[in-house]
Structures are given as structure tokens and as C-alpha cells.
Amino acid sequence: MPPHTPSPAARLAVAGDLLALLRDTTTEPRPDTQLEALTLAVAADLPVLLWGEPGIGKTAALTQLATALDLPLTTVIASVHEPSDFSGLPVVGDDPAGQGIPMAPPDWAVRLVRAGRGLLFLDELSTAPPAVQAALLRLVLERRIGALRLPPGVRIVAAANPRASAADGWELSPPLANRFVHLQWTHDPEVVVRGLGGTWPHAILPRLDPARLHGAVEFARRAVCRFLTARPPLVHRLPSGETRRGGPWPSPRSWEMTLHLIAFATAAGSSRDVLSLLVRGTVGDGPGLELLASLDRMDLPDPEALLADPARAELPERGDLRQAVLDAVVAAVRARPEKSRWDAAWALLARAVDTGTPDVVVVPATTLATLRRADWDVPATIDRLAPAMELSRRADRAAVAAGTGR
Amino acid sequence: MTAHPHRTAHPPRPPDPALDLDKLLAARLHAARVRPYLATALFALHVVASRHVPTMAVDRHWRCYVSPAFVDRMPVEELAGVWVHEVSHLLRDHHGRSDRVARARGLHGPAERLRMNIAADCEINDDVYGDGLPAPADVVLPHLLELPAGQLMEDYLRQFRLGPYTQGMAWLDCGSGADGREREWDLGPDGAHGLSEQERDAVRFRVARGITARPGDAPKGWRRWAEEAFHPPQPWRELLGAALRSAVSGAGAGDDYTYGRPARRSAGVPGVVLPSLRRTPPRVSVVIDTSGSVSDRELGSALLEVAAISRAVGGRRDMVTVVPCDAAAGEVHRLCRAEGIPLTGGGGTDLRTGFARALAARPRPDVVVVLTDGQTPWPDARPACRTVVGLFPRQRAGSPVDEDDPDYVPDTPPDWARVVTIDPGPGAR
């Protein structure tokens, strides 16, 4: 009996079985800040730009996102296209002078428009030549490709390699950079190992709570307007210096994007970490961090409300925030000095000593004492500050011992 | 301790010396008074009493683990120094930087993490002590390892091994907040009173902004930290490359699409007008400041970089020309004869003659790259081509002013030029 040799087709079928087994992976929900930020920005219909080293799984994340959102994924490698592929190819007809020259869109755009919905992924953006980037501006901002207009159901995500790893990259021009939410895409070794073991995380679409929509918009408007009223120079500031070129920067456009993102994050109940990624990716690190700090202050109790009812005041537990609140209370008394307010502030400080560490109370107490008017009697509550005063004396002695003579 | 219900120790303690919280807090108050710019960070730390900690240690979630016995035996003013020391590790993100170094250089294991802790201590300790905070007897300072002061943790890490010099430091343990290695006493990310990543950034940002707003209060090391905390300096090679690339690839230089001549693809699609990719090799002219203040090593590395980049963007070697310049400009040389370019000079600089000489060359350059230390007058008007300035920083260490003329302030490069600071120090790459 001759040895049985399987036909080439049968051998390929076995290879196919092996490939099917390898592809057989499951997913699990896993809290993932960057994936949540990406999903939220896509839900808010803002163009997202993922920055990450090659091979880090940007495309894989996009595939997952498309599955989670149930959108067909169209990938376009920007760097291998010509500007006319995005602005439309001029096609000369019979009567160019009379009918004009139409700009014909490429096939993928036609299919995308016909489907009415989808996720458009523009890969390798930073290695596209400047003219292609200029053509992409119109696609990203006006959602137009030649004569076609992308329907509202199409979301745009782009990816780029950072300058350090792009061998022949151009940097993004500031106008193009300003239109994106920039997300730094990093990989978590733990997730990769678990994924290679057969279980990848899957994106959970943030659930927008219908009952929170109005409140979210109101909160977002208040947050951004309050902040920009206090810091008008940040309304528009072109990136200066080489380090920040090609990245996010503050402009009226990116502030409006920020407003949308705050509203979406609020309505979805997302964590501050997610919001931090999104805001810093839209207006840049400095302005973003300042806005977040101002959001933190909005969370702190209002000094006037505290002064109105010191007995039931809820002070933040963290020492630095607590001191910020107490400083604000003392500043409020200084702004409108009245005996009753001064007494209420002492009651608040006493409450702070009762419920937390006494050292944070020392500086506000010292300042409050200097606000005393000649005809104001020292309230009885001041006795409760004794631990803080003792601490202060002890620190004074330490200062003497250390030779600073404070 | 009934006054502080949420500050009780974890887990139930046997009757060891109880933590003298008042002493610890008096020390924190003293620290906040002598270092007011760090007060926010100091008060953000959450105290956890722990018998397992040798002295005081922090984790990356801004908890501060304290040994009651250690508090017992230290005077308040020295405890204050330890507070500032520990919070410095967190502000300078030593755990994150340790993790990055560990990944990048493959440094694993407790011994390497101890080295990171020592290197981190070297970075911060010259700023921490003095001026109200007495230095403890066994404080780690760079000179104990025979290393220069004022460097970063990453730089120190390259320069020493564990050995006789570090014998006395083996007990050292500032916790996972200093070197990134988890400790058995750590409460982890889910434990109580930890700060989230965004909260940590917010605290660091508020401290940094406080320092930049009132720079007079803080020493130089902290001012530099505050400027760079959220904008770490990037390697100059990448920045110079990006600046040069964008200069040579802009309209009028380098390659771009044009309808000036139809593409060869046009033959296949009749009736369609296709643009074609045209390449005009960029001409780069490098003006080199050969005055005495720029070293040959710096010049050499920067010049090689320019040549490599212009080759990468499609220029040929003979498209790069070099103009040595001090008070007077030398001749224009082609880079293919770089070996023979006489970088003669010394004395003062006037780059205006160098600009004039470079722009007078025929054909004209597309881009002028200037390598200089900036101690020169600049042209009044914008030259007729793109300009990239590679600036060698001066007066960082040592005397901040010229001894002969303390009032002399050199002109900064004009704003029509793209300026890249070239720092060939050990931290540059």
C-alpha cells in the first residue's frame, strides 16, 4: 500500500483549522481608561487622533471599537494616498467651461456614504505629506470628500506615530492638530499577556443617562465659561516652542470640543481620569490641567454656604483640599468683615480640628486672628483650637532648634 | 486619638509605641512653614502608621507610611526634613520614572530598585536640606558616591554600582513611591485614601504653578522642576529633525504635489487630471558659529545630525553647504568635503555676516540652519528663506552673568526662526 499523501488542498484545510483555533479568543469587560476616553470621544462625534508607537495595537483597538459600536470599519492609510483622493479627482467632462469639472470621490468614500454609517480610520496620518494633510483638513472638519458629504452616522478616528519613532514623519500642522482630540495610546503589558492567552478586553459603550443630559450641559457650560472668564489668555494660544508643535492647543474650536466632552463625560458618569485624558488631549496639558483644577474647585463647598451653617459643614477629608476650603472661608470673611461671619469662621475652624488633622488649621487660624476688630470679643469656640495652637508652638520650637529663628 | 477618627492606624496594632501623631504633624507644619511652596503637597499626603516600615516611606498613591518607633526617636525638625524628602519623591514622579528606566534599560530586581532609590535621593537631597531643615547624619548625597551634584536620577543611575560606597545605604527605603517596587506594607490602588492618577497630577500641577507664579521663594532645582514638570524636555535630535523636515518640506522646497506636469498615471485614466509628485532636492546651508565659546564636540555632533536629516528628506550630500562664521564669515564649503572644512575662528561672533554669505550663494539655499550659542547679534529683518536655529545653551551651571560685563544680555534668537535647544549633556539621550 503506497503511503498516503494528503492533497495540497487538504493540507491547507488543516492549516485553516489551526488558524481558526488561534482566532478563537474571547473578550471580557475591563476598566480601561484610554479605551473609555476613545469611546466617549467617538460617541461625542469628535475626530480622535491616536498617538502611539507602531505595533502597539491601535488598529486592534479600532476593530474592537467598531464591533462594540456595531459600525463597519473603513481603514484608509493616509500616507499612501494623494491629496486628490481626499479632495476628489478632477474629471474633465465634455464641456468643462459650461458644466465645470466635478471632483470625483474615491470608491471607499462612495461606499461609506451609501452605507450611511461607519467608522472611518485614517492611519499613518503623521507620515502623510503636507499637501495630503491639507486635503485631510477638509475631510476632518467639513466631512467632505470631493462632492460627497459624509453622513452624520460616520465617525472619524486617525492614528499617527510620534515624531520620535516616525522615521520620515512630517509634523502635524497646527490647524490640523487643533481639530483632533489627541489621545496617547499606550499598552498595558498585563492586558497584552492576557489577550495573547485568549482573552482581550472589550470596550463598553458609555451609557448616557437621559435624566442627566440637561444637568450635564449646564455643568459643562458653567465649567468652561467660569474658567475662561478667569483666564482669558487661554482662549486662544498658538503652540510656541518646538516641544509642543503638532500637539493639542487651546482655541475657541478646541474649547467647544472640551465643552462637549465634559458634557458627555458628565452624562456618562465617567471618572475624572477619563475626563483628564480627553481635556488634556484637546486643549493641551497646561490649559487642560488648569481647567481640571478649576473643576476640582467647583467640587469644593462654597465658603458662603459654609459660613451660613458652620455646625453642619461638610469639609473635604484630604488635607490639601481642606486647607484650600478654609483659606477660601477666611478670604470670604476678609472680603466682608462682620462679627457674625468672623464667629462662624472660628466655628468652622473648630469643626476642622475636631474632624481632621490640626496642622492644616494653623495657617487659616493665624490669618483669621489678624482680621479681628477692636470691639469684637473672642468667641468661646476658640478653645477648641487648642490642639492646633499647641502644634503651632511645637513647630515654632522646632524652627528655633533648626536655627531659622521663626 | 479620638479627635481624628479616620486617621487610625491599619491594621490592628499590637501595643508597640503608639504613633505620636501630634509630633509628626508638628513636623509637617514646620516643613510647610519653611517650604511654603510645598505645603499643598505635604497636606495631600495621608498618614498610615505601620510597624513594617523601617522609617518613613511613601507609595505612588500618596500615602505616607510611618514607623511609630522612628517618630519616637527623631527630633521634630529632622522629621520635617524627612517629610519634605518623601514628598519630593512623589512630586518628581520617581516611581513612574523608575518604571520607565527599568523597562528601557532592562533593570529588574530589588538591587536595581535600591539603586534607583539611591539615585533618586541624590537628585533631591541637595535641594531638600538646609534653611530650616537640618540634614540627618546619614543623608545620601552625590559626593558620597564621588558624583557631581545637580544631575537627574536617570543620569546618576548610569554612574554607580552597588559596592563599598553604597554599603551604608542598604537600609534605605523610601517605599514604592520612590522606586516603583511594591512593598508588603503598601495598601495598593484600592486601599483607602489613595489619590487617583488625575488627583496626583492635579496636586503636582498646583505645586508647580505655585512655584512658577512666585519663583523667588523656591530654590533653583525646584524652579527647574516646575518648568519641566508637565513639559519634559525632548531629545534635541528629534526636535531638530522635525524643524528641519518641516522647513525643507514646506511649499517651495522639498517635495510636494503639483499639477505643473501631469502624472504618469494619467495615461491609464483618460479624462482625469492627476497631480504628480515632484521632487526638488532641498538645499540646506549650515552657518556654524566658530567663536571660542562653542566646543568642537558639540559642533561635530550637531553638524552630523544636520547632514543625516537632510539626507533623510531627500537632499544629496552635495546639497548641504557649510559656512563657518565668527566675526567674519568664511567661505562656503560643500559638505562632501566636510573633512576639510576649516572650522577656524574664535573670539566674538557676528552671525549677520554668516547669513549674508549663506544667502548670497547661488543657487540659493531653501533652508538656513544656524548652529550657535546665541551670543551674537541677529539680522534685523527676516531672511528670504526658512531658518532653523540650533542653540547650544549657555550659563546653566556656574556664574549666571558675564564677569567682564555683568549687564550684558545677549539677544535671543528672533521669533521668525524655529529654535531648537541642543543640550549634549548626559541627559540628552
mmCIF file with all atom_site columns, C-alpha atoms in Angstrom, chain A residues 224-237 255 286-287 290-291 294 297, chain B residues 205 209:
data_model
loop_
_atom_site.group_PDB
_atom_site.id
_atom_site.type_symbol
_atom_site.label_atom_id
_atom_site.label_alt_id
_atom_site.label_comp_id
_atom_site.label_asym_id
_atom_site.label_entity_id
_atom_site.label_seq_id
_atom_site.pdbx_PDB_ins_code
_atom_site.Cartn_x
_atom_site.Cartn_y
_atom_site.Cartn_z
_atom_site.occupancy
_atom_site.B_iso_or_equiv
_atom_site.pdbx_formal_charge
_atom_site.auth_seq_id
_atom_site.auth_comp_id
_atom_site.auth_asym_id
_atom_site.auth_atom_id
_atom_site.pdbx_PDB_model_num
ATOM 1  C CA . VAL A 1 224 ? -15.673 76.155 30.728 1.00 0.00 ? 224 VAL A CA 1
ATOM 2  C CA . CYS A 1 225 ? -17.117 79.676 30.934 1.00 0.00 ? 225 CYS A CA 1
ATOM 3  C CA . ARG A 1 226 ? -16.074 80.189 34.536 1.00 0.00 ? 226 ARG A CA 1
ATOM 4  C CA . PHE A 1 227 ? -12.587 79.025 33.756 1.00 0.00 ? 227 PHE A CA 1
ATOM 5  C CA . LEU A 1 228 ? -12.116 81.125 30.618 1.00 0.00 ? 228 LEU A CA 1
ATOM 6  C CA . THR A 1 229 ? -13.541 84.195 32.346 1.00 0.00 ? 229 THR A CA 1
ATOM 7  C CA . ALA A 1 230 ? -10.779 83.853 34.906 1.00 0.00 ? 230 ALA A CA 1
ATOM 8  C CA . ARG A 1 231 ? -8.064  83.006 32.343 1.00 0.00 ? 231 ARG A CA 1
ATOM 9  C CA . PRO A 1 232 ? -8.832  84.933 29.122 1.00 0.00 ? 232 PRO A CA 1
ATOM 10 C CA . PRO A 1 233 ? -5.325  84.476 27.646 1.00 0.00 ? 233 PRO A CA 1
ATOM 11 C CA . LEU A 1 234 ? -6.050  80.766 27.352 1.00 0.00 ? 234 LEU A CA 1
ATOM 12 C CA . VAL A 1 235 ? -8.963  81.261 24.956 1.00 0.00 ? 235 VAL A CA 1
ATOM 13 C CA . HIS A 1 236 ? -6.534  81.180 22.053 1.00 0.00 ? 236 HIS A CA 1
ATOM 14 C CA . ARG A 1 237 ? -2.867  80.405 22.283 1.00 0.00 ? 237 ARG A CA 1
ATOM 15 C CA . TRP A 1 255 ? -12.667 74.769 23.875 1.00 0.00 ? 255 TRP A CA 1
ATOM 16 C CA . GLY A 1 286 ? -1.169  73.115 30.715 1.00 0.00 ? 286 GLY A CA 1
ATOM 17 C CA . PRO A 1 287 ? -4.623  74.590 29.964 1.00 0.00 ? 287 PRO A CA 1
ATOM 18 C CA . GLU A 1 290 ? -5.753  74.268 34.836 1.00 0.00 ? 290 GLU A CA 1
ATOM 19 C CA . LEU A 1 291 ? -9.313  73.537 33.765 1.00 0.00 ? 291 LEU A CA 1
ATOM 20 C CA . SER A 1 294 ? -10.845 74.646 38.387 1.00 0.00 ? 294 SER A CA 1
ATOM 21 C CA . ARG A 1 297 ? -12.544 73.818 42.981 1.00 0.00 ? 297 ARG A CA 1
ATOM 22 C CA . PHE B 2 205 ? 0.325   70.803 38.870 1.00 0.00 ? 205 PHE B CA 1
ATOM 23 C CA . ARG B 2 209 ? 2.142   76.534 39.271 1.00 0.00 ? 209 ARG B CA 1
#
